[in-house]
Amino acid sequence: MTRPPRASIPVRALWRDHCAARGVARRGQQRRSPVRFVTIAGHPTGRVRAALAVSLLIVSTLVAGILPRFADHARWLPGPVALAQDLTPVTVALDWYPNANHAGLYLAQERGYFAEAGLAVEL
């Protein structure tokens, strides 16, 4: 079967085929790409946002289910008593006068946090 000569095809049909071949939208229609994960502004589309929410829910559920199984293994780790036997001496040089930004260091020394970590800190 031969193709009809171009002159016998209406101009409107030629233009429609021309636009469809190049992805140009018809009047009143928006051109949509087949796969579009990100909008022009760089934000994820609704489909991607929903997929991310579902995957986050699945991962958080798995983590919440797995973590209690490892809670028993914490008793085998060396505790503060085992670490407190050998305190490592550490000297921290501060400003000439005690300032408010040193409060965390003084509080940790007063409450014994450094000793729990195995450090003998001198301020």
C-alpha angles and dihedrals in degrees: 000000000000126000117251115249116268093247092063093056113087115250092234091059091048091052092047091052091045092053094044091051091054097041095247112156121240119242109286094017130095122228110240126192114228094237119028118164100161130043122230090264090057098253120130118257123244093263093053092044090053092048091050091050092050093047091048090051092050094048094047091049091051093048092048089051096046101043097069089056090062094047091088092059092063091078090066093057117097110264130214091274092060092047095046093066095077110037114191111221113235128178118204116199112213133176121289092267129034109262134191091256089064093058093099092056093049091046092050091050092047094049094045098244092137091052090050088055091050098255130128099205122195114196 
